[in-house]
XYZ file of C-alpha atoms in Angstrom:
231
model
C -13.495 -12.657 -0.170
C -13.511 -11.308 -3.694
C -13.749 -7.879 -5.192
C -17.512 -7.773 -4.905
C -18.640 -10.136 -2.161
C -17.783 -12.498 0.684
C -18.639 -16.213 0.606
C -19.278 -18.061 3.867
C -19.497 -21.784 4.520
C -22.867 -22.460 6.143
C -24.948 -25.369 7.372
C -28.548 -25.894 6.344
C -30.059 -27.298 9.525
C -33.276 -28.779 8.113
C -31.530 -30.884 5.445
C -28.207 -31.292 7.270
C -26.017 -30.210 4.356
C -23.246 -27.704 3.795
C -24.058 -24.651 1.719
C -22.231 -21.559 0.479
C -23.675 -18.144 1.326
C -22.605 -15.208 -0.821
C -23.025 -11.869 0.927
C -22.727 -8.340 -0.400
C -20.905 -6.464 2.402
C -22.481 -3.230 3.672
C -19.406 -1.229 2.612
C -20.114 -2.258 -0.984
C -23.886 -1.971 -0.657
C -24.155 1.699 0.185
C -22.553 4.595 -1.617
C -21.567 2.634 -4.737
C -24.000 3.017 -7.596
C -25.294 -0.160 -9.188
C -23.737 -2.678 -6.768
C -27.040 -3.861 -5.283
C -28.665 -4.238 -8.688
C -25.619 -6.032 -10.066
C -25.628 -8.443 -7.126
C -29.360 -9.107 -7.548
C -28.861 -9.639 -11.251
C -26.088 -12.163 -10.563
C -28.413 -14.186 -8.324
C -31.307 -14.018 -10.781
C -29.128 -14.872 -13.767
C -27.458 -17.866 -12.110
C -30.802 -19.090 -10.731
C -32.302 -19.286 -14.225
C -29.545 -21.611 -15.463
C -30.364 -25.224 -14.605
C -27.400 -27.238 -15.842
C -25.245 -29.967 -14.220
C -22.052 -27.938 -14.797
C -23.365 -24.585 -13.536
C -23.539 -23.891 -9.807
C -27.135 -24.129 -8.489
C -28.740 -21.278 -6.517
C -30.991 -22.412 -3.635
C -32.344 -19.214 -2.092
C -32.091 -15.426 -2.423
C -32.552 -12.795 0.299
C -35.957 -11.071 0.203
C -34.322 -7.642 0.555
C -33.712 -5.354 3.502
C -30.319 -4.067 4.586
C -28.282 -7.222 3.878
C -28.192 -8.834 0.452
C -27.218 -12.496 0.092
C -27.984 -15.703 -1.725
C -27.412 -19.373 -0.963
C -25.811 -21.746 -3.438
C -24.555 -25.310 -3.511
C -21.349 -25.952 -1.583
C -18.749 -27.362 -3.969
C -16.231 -29.795 -2.530
C -13.360 -29.533 -4.970
C -10.421 -27.504 -6.238
C -10.386 -24.371 -8.340
C -8.640 -24.868 -11.660
C -6.265 -21.949 -11.066
C -4.897 -23.697 -7.965
C -4.463 -26.931 -9.909
C -2.513 -25.066 -12.599
C -0.300 -23.367 -10.014
C 0.545 -26.774 -8.558
C 0.881 -28.830 -11.749
C 1.952 -26.205 -14.273
C 0.214 -27.786 -17.234
C -2.210 -30.648 -17.793
C -2.326 -33.683 -20.025
C -4.198 -33.453 -23.307
C -6.798 -35.966 -22.133
C -7.506 -34.134 -18.862
C -7.635 -30.777 -20.623
C -10.154 -32.020 -23.178
C -12.344 -33.504 -20.435
C -12.401 -30.210 -18.511
C -13.013 -28.155 -21.648
C -15.859 -30.394 -22.847
C -17.726 -29.904 -19.579
C -17.000 -26.184 -19.388
C -17.999 -25.598 -23.004
C -21.232 -27.535 -22.490
C -22.140 -25.235 -19.577
C -21.285 -22.099 -21.554
C -23.215 -23.272 -24.612
C -26.265 -23.845 -22.399
C -25.903 -20.339 -20.935
C -25.571 -18.811 -24.414
C -28.624 -20.726 -25.657
C -30.516 -19.165 -22.750
C -29.311 -15.680 -23.608
C -26.580 -15.330 -20.952
C -22.909 -14.451 -21.539
C -20.619 -15.205 -18.567
C -17.986 -12.524 -19.419
C -15.398 -13.781 -16.888
C -14.401 -17.290 -17.958
C -11.098 -18.134 -16.249
C -9.548 -20.941 -14.165
C -10.486 -19.176 -10.900
C -14.159 -19.654 -11.810
C -13.910 -23.369 -12.609
C -14.238 -25.923 -9.784
C -13.290 -29.580 -10.271
C -14.312 -32.236 -7.763
C -12.556 -35.507 -6.919
C -14.430 -37.331 -9.708
C -13.308 -34.821 -12.329
C -16.712 -33.164 -12.532
C -16.576 -29.489 -13.561
C -18.747 -26.665 -12.225
C -18.711 -23.141 -13.662
C -19.146 -20.518 -10.933
C -19.325 -16.767 -10.406
C -21.820 -15.182 -12.735
C -21.075 -11.870 -10.990
C -20.601 -9.994 -14.251
C -22.697 -12.295 -16.417
C -25.236 -10.467 -18.488
C -28.393 -11.378 -20.374
C -27.661 -10.552 -24.009
C -30.640 -8.205 -24.261
C -30.180 -6.556 -20.843
C -29.345 -2.920 -20.400
C -25.827 -2.491 -19.069
C -25.255 -1.541 -15.433
C -21.785 -0.262 -16.293
C -20.773 2.882 -18.070
C -20.487 2.732 -21.830
C -17.035 1.774 -23.017
C -15.896 0.291 -19.695
C -13.929 -2.958 -19.431
C -15.570 -5.802 -17.534
C -13.619 -9.007 -16.954
C -10.140 -10.248 -16.092
C -7.517 -8.776 -18.490
C -5.507 -11.981 -18.991
C -8.593 -13.770 -20.368
C -10.573 -10.929 -21.947
C -11.658 -10.932 -25.571
C -10.661 -7.962 -27.760
C -14.246 -6.676 -27.790
C -14.317 -6.755 -23.985
C -10.975 -4.952 -23.882
C -12.470 -2.216 -26.051
C -15.644 -1.982 -23.973
C -17.801 -3.105 -26.882
C -20.875 -5.328 -26.990
C -20.128 -8.963 -26.181
C -21.629 -12.247 -27.306
C -21.018 -15.940 -26.717
C -17.912 -15.572 -28.884
C -16.317 -13.553 -26.064
C -16.688 -16.497 -23.687
C -15.255 -18.774 -26.379
C -12.194 -16.523 -26.693
C -11.687 -16.604 -22.903
C -12.080 -20.380 -22.915
C -9.450 -20.533 -25.671
C -7.026 -18.544 -23.497
C -7.730 -20.906 -20.600
C -7.070 -23.988 -22.737
C -3.849 -22.441 -24.060
C -2.712 -22.026 -20.441
C -3.799 -25.546 -19.451
C -1.815 -27.126 -22.279
C 1.296 -24.923 -22.240
C 1.581 -23.786 -18.637
C 1.725 -20.171 -19.868
C -0.716 -17.385 -20.623
C -0.598 -16.220 -24.247
C -0.413 -12.536 -23.274
C 1.189 -10.911 -20.231
C 2.503 -7.424 -19.540
C 3.680 -4.871 -17.013
C 0.255 -3.233 -16.841
C -3.387 -3.826 -17.720
C -2.878 -1.553 -20.738
C -0.029 -3.750 -22.023
C -2.118 -6.917 -21.707
C -5.199 -5.350 -23.300
C -3.158 -3.990 -26.207
C -1.713 -7.436 -26.913
C -5.164 -9.044 -26.920
C -6.309 -6.470 -29.464
C -3.220 -6.210 -31.668
C -0.838 -9.178 -31.356
C -1.079 -12.614 -32.991
C -1.318 -15.596 -30.667
C 2.161 -16.888 -29.720
C 2.439 -20.343 -31.358
C 1.189 -22.967 -28.930
C 3.138 -25.704 -30.713
C 6.436 -23.950 -29.959
C 5.739 -24.259 -26.223
C 4.663 -27.895 -26.414
C 5.783 -29.467 -29.710
C 4.280 -32.896 -28.998
C 0.698 -31.552 -29.111
C -1.403 -32.850 -32.019
C -1.530 -30.226 -34.778
C -5.345 -30.298 -35.065
C -5.614 -29.514 -31.341
C -3.159 -26.612 -31.680
C -5.203 -25.254 -34.590
C -8.449 -25.438 -32.605
C -6.971 -23.582 -29.607
C -5.359 -20.874 -31.715
C -8.580 -20.469 -33.728
C -10.607 -20.058 -30.509
């Protein structure tokens, strides 16, 4: 269960395979402006992206009182759980994960879609090291009219770009910033910006320089440190 929907493990009887069914609960469907349209947009947006590192959508509800869609069941671990267990990752493993994630995001950007919530909790890694980017719940076609109020923050504060923090228009660069934060965490075991409140975190993203990654892990190659801090 997340902030917007519930995901169930299901069984597709005709093909004999496990599937994941994402459902918009009735308590979120009625009485909350824009939730149905946002959920539909998520399904449509994800369904248009055909890429080996983006979760496939199989079927969408035709409408009615219950809104749902069916996607591929991923047998793997979320990156945030891996980081909680291991603390930080090797350079080689980090680069492998980032290459696959960046490839998926570049494909989305080339097709006019910005994810807007890139973070370890939305990255699944299977036993073969294959990465899948999930949860396009707040993804947005670049030319689409916003379903949120002007100037509102959309995303997860720890990974949000300064323009997201300020409620401004986003582009693929916003996803790149979030990916940079994620890589910083993967290599150092720490987030670059934390705080006592959302306001504290947002202010640091907008105003503070990036804490030197090399100070947290001195053995990292300098070119790699420069790339992460630049991102």
